[in-house]
Coordinates of C-alpha atoms and ligand atoms in Angstrom, one line a residue:
X17 CA 67.7 46.3 65.8
X18 CA 64.1 49.1 65.9
X19 CA 62.2 50.4 62.8
X20 CA 59.7 52.8 63.6
X21 CA 57.2 53.2 61.2
X22 CA 55.1 56.7 60.4
X23 CA 51.9 55.5 59.6
X24 CA 48.6 57.2 60.8
X25 CA 49.4 56.1 64.4
X26 CA 52.9 55.0 64.5
X27 CA 54.6 52.3 66.0
X28 CA 57.0 50.8 66.1
X29 CA 59.0 46.9 64.7
X30 CA 61.3 45.3 67.3
X31 CA 63.6 42.5 65.2
X32 CA 65.3 40.9 68.0
X33 CA 67.0 37.2 68.5
X34 CA 65.7 36.2 71.8
X35 CA 62.7 39.3 72.2
X36 CA 59.9 36.8 72.8
X37 CA 61.9 36.3 76.6
X38 CA 61.5 39.2 77.1
X39 CA 58.3 40.0 75.6
X40 CA 56.3 40.2 79.4
X41 CA 58.5 43.6 79.3
X42 CA 57.3 44.9 76.3
X43 CA 53.9 43.7 77.1
X44 CA 53.2 45.6 79.9
X45 CA 50.8 48.7 78.3
X46 CA 48.1 46.2 77.9
X47 CA 45.6 45.6 80.7
X48 CA 44.8 42.2 80.1
X49 CA 46.2 39.8 76.8
X50 CA 44.1 37.2 74.3
X51 CA 47.0 35.4 72.8
X52 CA 46.2 34.2 69.2
X53 CA 47.9 31.4 68.2
X54 CA 47.8 28.5 65.5
X55 CA 47.9 24.1 66.6
X56 CA 52.0 24.6 65.9
X57 CA 53.1 27.4 67.7
X58 CA 50.5 28.2 70.8
X59 CA 52.4 24.6 72.2
X60 CA 56.3 25.7 71.7
X61 CA 55.6 29.8 72.1
X62 CA 52.5 29.8 73.8
X63 CA 54.3 29.6 77.5
X64 CA 56.0 33.0 77.1
X65 CA 53.3 35.2 77.9
X66 CA 53.0 34.6 81.2
X67 CA 49.1 35.2 82.8
X68 CA 47.5 35.6 79.3
X69 CA 44.6 34.3 78.0
X70 CA 45.4 31.9 75.8
X71 CA 43.5 31.0 71.6
X72 CA 44.8 28.5 69.7
X73 CA 43.4 28.0 66.0
X74 CA 43.3 25.2 63.5
X75 CA 46.6 25.6 61.6
X76 CA 46.7 26.4 57.7
X77 CA 45.2 28.6 55.0
X78 CA 41.9 27.2 55.4
X79 CA 41.1 28.4 58.0
X80 CA 41.4 31.8 57.1
X81 CA 37.5 32.5 57.2
X82 CA 35.0 34.8 58.3
X83 CA 34.4 31.3 61.3
X84 CA 37.3 31.9 62.3
X85 CA 36.7 36.1 63.3
X86 CA 33.7 35.1 64.4
X87 CA 35.2 32.7 66.6
X88 CA 37.8 35.4 68.0
X89 CA 35.3 37.7 68.7
X90 CA 33.0 35.3 71.0
X91 CA 36.4 34.4 72.2
X92 CA 37.3 38.2 72.8
X93 CA 33.2 38.9 74.2
X94 CA 33.0 35.8 76.4
X95 CA 36.6 36.7 78.3
X96 CA 34.5 39.7 79.1
X97 CA 37.9 42.2 77.2
X98 CA 37.7 45.7 76.8
X99 CA 39.6 48.9 74.2
X100 CA 42.0 49.1 76.8
X101 CA 43.2 45.1 76.9
X102 CA 45.4 44.0 73.9
X103 CA 45.3 41.1 71.6
X104 CA 48.6 39.4 70.7
X105 CA 49.1 37.9 67.3
X106 CA 51.3 34.7 67.7
X107 CA 52.5 32.8 64.3
X108 CA 52.7 33.5 60.8
X109 CA 50.8 35.3 58.5
X110 CA 47.4 33.6 58.7
X111 CA 47.5 34.3 62.5
X112 CA 48.9 37.8 61.9
X113 CA 45.8 38.5 59.0
X114 CA 43.1 37.3 61.2
X115 CA 43.6 38.3 65.0
X116 CA 44.7 41.7 63.2
X117 CA 41.0 41.9 61.3
X118 CA 39.1 40.6 64.8
X119 CA 41.3 43.2 66.6
X120 CA 39.8 46.2 63.9
X121 CA 36.5 44.7 64.2
X122 CA 35.7 44.0 68.3
X123 CA 34.8 46.7 69.8
X124 CA 35.7 49.2 66.6
X125 CA 39.5 48.0 67.2
X126 CA 40.9 46.9 70.0
X127 CA 44.7 47.5 71.1
X128 CA 46.7 44.7 68.5
X129 CA 50.2 43.4 69.3
X130 CA 51.7 41.7 66.4
X131 CA 54.8 38.4 67.1
X132 CA 55.5 37.0 63.2
X133 CA 57.4 34.0 63.7
X134 CA 57.0 32.8 59.9
X135 CA 59.0 34.5 58.1
X136 CA 57.2 35.4 55.3
X137 CA 55.8 37.3 58.5
X138 CA 58.1 39.0 60.0
X139 CA 59.6 39.9 56.6
X140 CA 55.9 41.3 55.1
X141 CA 52.7 39.8 56.5
X142 CA 53.6 41.5 59.7
X143 CA 53.7 45.6 59.0
X144 CA 51.1 47.7 57.2
X145 CA 48.3 47.4 58.3
X146 CA 46.3 45.2 55.7
X147 CA 44.5 43.0 57.6
X148 CA 41.4 40.2 56.4
X149 CA 40.3 36.9 55.8
X150 CA 39.4 33.9 52.4
X151 CA 35.6 35.1 51.2
X152 CA 34.0 32.9 49.1
X153 CA 37.3 31.8 47.2
X154 CA 39.0 34.3 46.6
X155 CA 42.1 35.9 48.4
X156 CA 42.0 38.6 50.9
X157 CA 38.9 39.7 50.1
X158 CA 37.0 40.9 53.0
X159 CA 39.1 42.5 55.8
X160 CA 40.7 46.2 56.3
X161 CA 43.3 48.4 57.1
X162 CA 44.4 48.8 60.3
X163 CA 47.9 49.1 61.7
X164 CA 49.3 47.0 64.9
X165 CA 50.9 48.8 68.2
X166 CA 53.7 47.2 67.8
X167 CA 55.9 44.9 66.1
X168 CA 58.4 41.4 67.9
X169 CA 60.4 39.4 65.2
X170 CA 62.4 37.4 67.9
X171 CA 64.2 35.8 65.0
X172 CA 64.9 33.2 67.3
X173 CA 61.8 31.4 66.2
X174 CA 63.0 30.9 62.6
X175 CA 65.0 27.8 64.5
X176 CA 61.9 25.6 65.0
X177 CA 60.0 27.3 61.1
X178 CA 59.7 24.2 58.8
X179 CA 62.0 23.8 55.6
X180 CA 58.5 25.0 53.1
X181 CA 58.3 27.7 54.9
X182 CA 61.5 28.7 55.2
X183 CA 61.8 29.2 51.2
X184 CA 57.9 29.8 50.7
X185 CA 59.5 33.3 52.9
X186 CA 62.3 33.3 50.2
X187 CA 59.6 34.3 47.7
X188 CA 58.6 37.1 49.4
X189 CA 62.1 38.0 50.1
X190 CA 62.4 37.9 46.1
X191 CA 60.2 40.0 46.0
X192 CA 61.5 42.4 47.6
X193 CA 64.8 42.5 45.9
X194 CA 63.4 42.6 42.2
X195 CA 61.5 46.0 44.4
X196 CA 64.7 47.9 45.4
X197 CA 66.9 46.1 43.2
X198 CA 69.0 45.0 46.3
X199 CA 69.9 41.3 45.1
X200 CA 72.5 41.3 47.6
X201 CA 70.8 41.5 50.6
X202 CA 69.3 37.8 49.7
X203 CA 73.1 36.1 50.1
X204 CA 73.3 34.2 53.2
X205 CA 70.6 36.0 54.3
X206 CA 69.4 33.1 57.7
X207 CA 73.2 33.3 59.1
X208 CA 72.9 34.4 62.3
X209 CA 74.5 37.6 61.7
X210 CA 72.5 38.2 58.6
X211 CA 69.2 37.9 60.2
X212 CA 68.4 40.6 61.8
X213 CA 70.0 42.9 58.8
X214 CA 67.8 41.1 56.2
X215 CA 64.5 41.6 57.6
X216 CA 65.4 45.3 58.8
X217 CA 65.7 45.7 54.9
X218 CA 62.8 43.9 54.7
X219 CA 61.0 45.9 56.6
X220 CA 62.5 48.8 55.4
X221 CA 61.3 48.2 52.2
X222 CA 58.0 47.5 53.0
X223 CA 58.1 50.6 55.8
X224 CA 58.7 53.5 52.6
X225 CA 55.7 52.0 50.6
X226 CA 53.4 52.3 53.4
X227 CA 54.3 55.4 54.5
X228 CA 53.8 56.9 51.1
X229 CA 50.4 55.7 50.6
X230 CA 49.4 53.7 53.6
X231 CA 45.6 53.2 52.2
X232 CA 46.9 51.1 49.1
X233 CA 45.7 54.6 46.4
X234 CA 48.9 54.3 44.7
X235 CA 52.8 53.2 44.9
X236 CA 51.7 50.9 47.5
X237 CA 50.3 48.6 44.6
X238 CA 53.8 48.1 43.9
X239 CA 54.4 45.2 46.5
X240 CA 51.5 43.1 44.4
X241 CA 54.8 42.2 42.5
X242 CA 54.0 38.9 41.8
X243 CA 50.9 38.8 43.8
X244 CA 48.0 38.9 40.8
X245 CA 49.7 35.9 39.3
X246 CA 49.8 34.1 42.8
X247 CA 47.1 34.6 44.0
X248 CA 46.1 32.9 41.0
X249 CA 48.5 29.8 41.2
X250 CA 47.5 29.8 45.1
X251 CA 44.1 29.3 44.7
X252 CA 44.4 26.8 41.2
X253 CA 46.6 24.1 43.5
X254 CA 44.3 23.8 45.8
X255 CA 46.7 25.9 48.5
X256 CA 49.6 23.5 47.9
X257 CA 51.0 25.7 46.8
X258 CA 52.4 27.8 49.9
X259 CA 51.7 32.1 49.0
X260 CA 55.3 32.9 49.0
X261 CA 56.4 30.2 46.5
X262 CA 53.0 31.3 44.1
X263 CA 54.4 35.1 44.3
X264 CA 57.8 34.4 43.1
X265 CA 55.9 32.4 40.3
X266 CA 53.6 34.8 39.4
X267 CA 56.5 37.2 39.2
X268 CA 58.1 35.1 37.1
X269 CA 54.3 35.1 35.0
X270 CA 54.7 39.2 35.9
X271 CA 58.5 39.2 33.5
X272 CA 56.8 37.2 30.7
X273 CA 54.1 39.0 30.4
X274 CA 57.1 42.2 30.6
X275 CA 58.5 40.8 27.6
X276 CA 55.2 40.7 25.9
X277 CA 54.4 44.1 26.7
X278 CA 57.3 46.5 26.0
X279 CA 58.1 46.7 29.6
X280 CA 61.0 44.5 29.9
X281 CA 64.0 44.0 27.5
X282 CA 64.4 40.3 26.8
X283 CA 67.7 41.1 29.0
X284 CA 66.5 42.4 32.0
X285 CA 64.1 39.8 32.4
X286 CA 66.6 36.9 32.1
X287 CA 68.6 38.7 35.1
X288 CA 64.7 38.5 37.0
X289 CA 64.8 34.9 36.1
X290 CA 68.2 34.1 37.0
X291 CA 67.4 35.7 40.8
X292 CA 65.0 33.8 40.6
X293 CA 66.2 30.1 39.8
X294 CA 68.9 31.2 42.9
X295 CA 66.5 30.7 45.6
X296 CA 65.7 27.9 43.6
X297 CA 61.4 29.6 42.8
X298 CA 59.4 26.9 40.7
X299 CA 59.2 26.8 36.5
X300 CA 56.5 28.9 35.5
X301 CA 52.7 27.6 36.1
X302 CA 51.6 24.9 34.1
X303 CA 47.7 25.7 34.2
X304 CA 44.9 25.9 31.5
X305 CA 45.5 29.4 30.4
X306 CA 41.4 30.0 29.8
X307 CA 41.9 28.4 34.1
X308 CA 44.4 31.1 34.6
X309 CA 43.3 34.2 33.1
X310 CA 39.7 33.5 34.9
X311 CA 41.6 32.8 38.4
X312 CA 43.9 36.4 37.8
X313 CA 40.5 37.9 37.0
X314 CA 39.1 37.3 40.1
X315 CA 41.5 40.1 41.8
X316 CA 40.5 43.0 43.6
X317 CA 42.8 44.9 41.8
X318 CA 40.9 44.4 38.7
X319 CA 39.0 47.2 36.8
X320 CA 35.2 45.5 34.6
X321 CA 37.7 45.5 31.7
X322 CA 40.6 45.5 32.7
X323 CA 43.6 44.7 35.4
X324 CA 46.8 47.1 36.3
X325 CA 49.4 44.9 36.7
X326 CA 52.9 45.6 38.6
X327 CA 55.6 44.6 35.9
X328 CA 59.2 44.7 36.7
X329 CA 60.9 46.8 33.5
X330 CA 63.7 45.5 35.4
X331 CA 65.3 44.1 38.9
X332 CA 64.5 48.2 40.8
X333 CA 62.7 49.5 38.5
X334 CA 58.6 47.9 38.3
X335 CA 55.5 49.8 37.2
X336 CA 51.9 49.6 37.0
X337 CA 50.2 48.4 33.8
X338 CA 46.6 48.8 33.3
X339 CA 45.5 46.1 30.2
X340 CA 42.7 44.4 29.5
X341 CA 41.6 40.5 30.0
X342 CA 42.5 39.9 26.2
X343 CA 46.0 41.6 27.1
X344 CA 46.5 39.9 29.1
X345 CA 45.5 36.3 27.8
X346 CA 47.8 36.9 24.9
X347 CA 51.1 37.4 26.8
X348 CA 51.1 34.6 29.9
Ligands
NAD426 N1 48.8 41.7 55.3 C1 49.7 40.9 54.5 O1 50.1 42.0 54.2 C2 50.1 40.5 53.9 C3 50.9 40.1 53.8 C4 52.1 39.1 52.9 C5 51.1 37.3 52.8 N2 49.9 37.7 53.9 C6 49.2 36.4 54.3 O2 50.0 35.4 54.7 C7 49.6 34.3 55.3 C8 50.9 33.2 54.3 O3 51.5 33.1 56.1 P1 52.6 32.1 55.7 O4 53.6 32.2 55.1 O5 53.3 32.7 57.7 O6 51.3 31.6 57.0 P2 50.6 30.4 57.8 O7 50.4 31.4 58.8 O8 50.2 29.6 57.2 O9 52.5 29.7 58.3 C9 52.9 28.5 57.9 C10 53.1 27.6 58.8 O10 54.4 27.4 59.3 C11 54.1 27.5 60.6 N3 55.0 27.8 61.5 C12 54.7 29.6 61.5 N4 55.5 29.7 62.9 C13 56.4 28.6 63.0 C14 57.5 28.7 63.4 N5 58.4 29.7 64.2 N6 58.0 27.4 64.2 C15 57.0 26.6 63.4 N7 55.9 26.6 63.2 C16 56.3 28.0 62.3 C17 52.2 27.5 61.0 O11 51.2 27.1 61.8 C18 51.8 27.1 59.3 O12 51.7 25.4 59.6 C19 48.2 34.7 53.5 O13 47.3 34.0 53.6 C20 48.8 36.0 53.4 O14 47.6 36.2 51.3 C21 49.0 39.0 54.3
ZN427 ZN1 52.7 38.0 50.4

């Protein structure tokens, strides 16, 4: 399946079992290729890229920082890459966000191709053009908008993905189900005959929002459902709780706030809770409220006085609500 994303620079998302087997044909436009991957993924899939240069990063969110960006940039410079060459980000969202960010600033922009290998990266982070790194304890604080030239999702990569990372991806998948109201898309979604269609549905949901608001000035904020609280949960857990799972927990907090703010009825909130339960997403946060709200207030979506929160009214209907710190503190 191929989905076209009509962003400022349009590109295609190829979702295909075994796509990495024909990666060398798919990349034929690029002159030279640097494959950026991590220490888990490069040993498994790196050899599919014939004749490419390779850079293996240390795996994990804690390496998603400017130091690693500098390493990618140094490698590109040492290899003498020019704008007509290609960087491939082969891996999960961490590798993807960094390889794309480095691509966006090296010589003010070098061709970037995303090869997402985690479920989370396939359904979410590889599409939409947000790139970046964490900075001084804040998630994705430094970055850019930079669209890939091509996204290649080989669903076979999910076979080597650890169970924990499948659950992580399912957290973001539940987000799409709550946003679109299409709960059915989650059922048995990773089975061989459904996985392509499932990834396609998530990518299409993201495509529609990103095409309407590429630079995140309006409707794209909806994609942050669960994220403002989720980022705080990730931070307070010292990144022991994975991003997608933290987002799912963040949706629980947002649902609670939605009931308190009379955005959602108790009945509709229970339906969202039931959906999160069905996919074994952890129950609500146990952190000290003061620590939690302070961590929430590190979010980029905050203004001096308040924060724009995405709150679910019911599955299929979410809205952005502006609230002060005191108001949020009362409702969490
Ligand atoms: N840019 C965006 O729009 C966007 C959206 C959502 C999330 N993100 C970012 O994505 C990151 C999370 O991404 P993630 O969950 O993919 O984490 P990740 O990149 O750390 O990958 C998770 C783990 O799985 C391993 N892995 C990946 N693919 C594998 C495979 N096929 N086989 C075996 N191991 C594999 C990785 O090495 C890593 O250890 C966060 O930093 C988050 O901020 C960005
Ligand atoms: Zn996310």
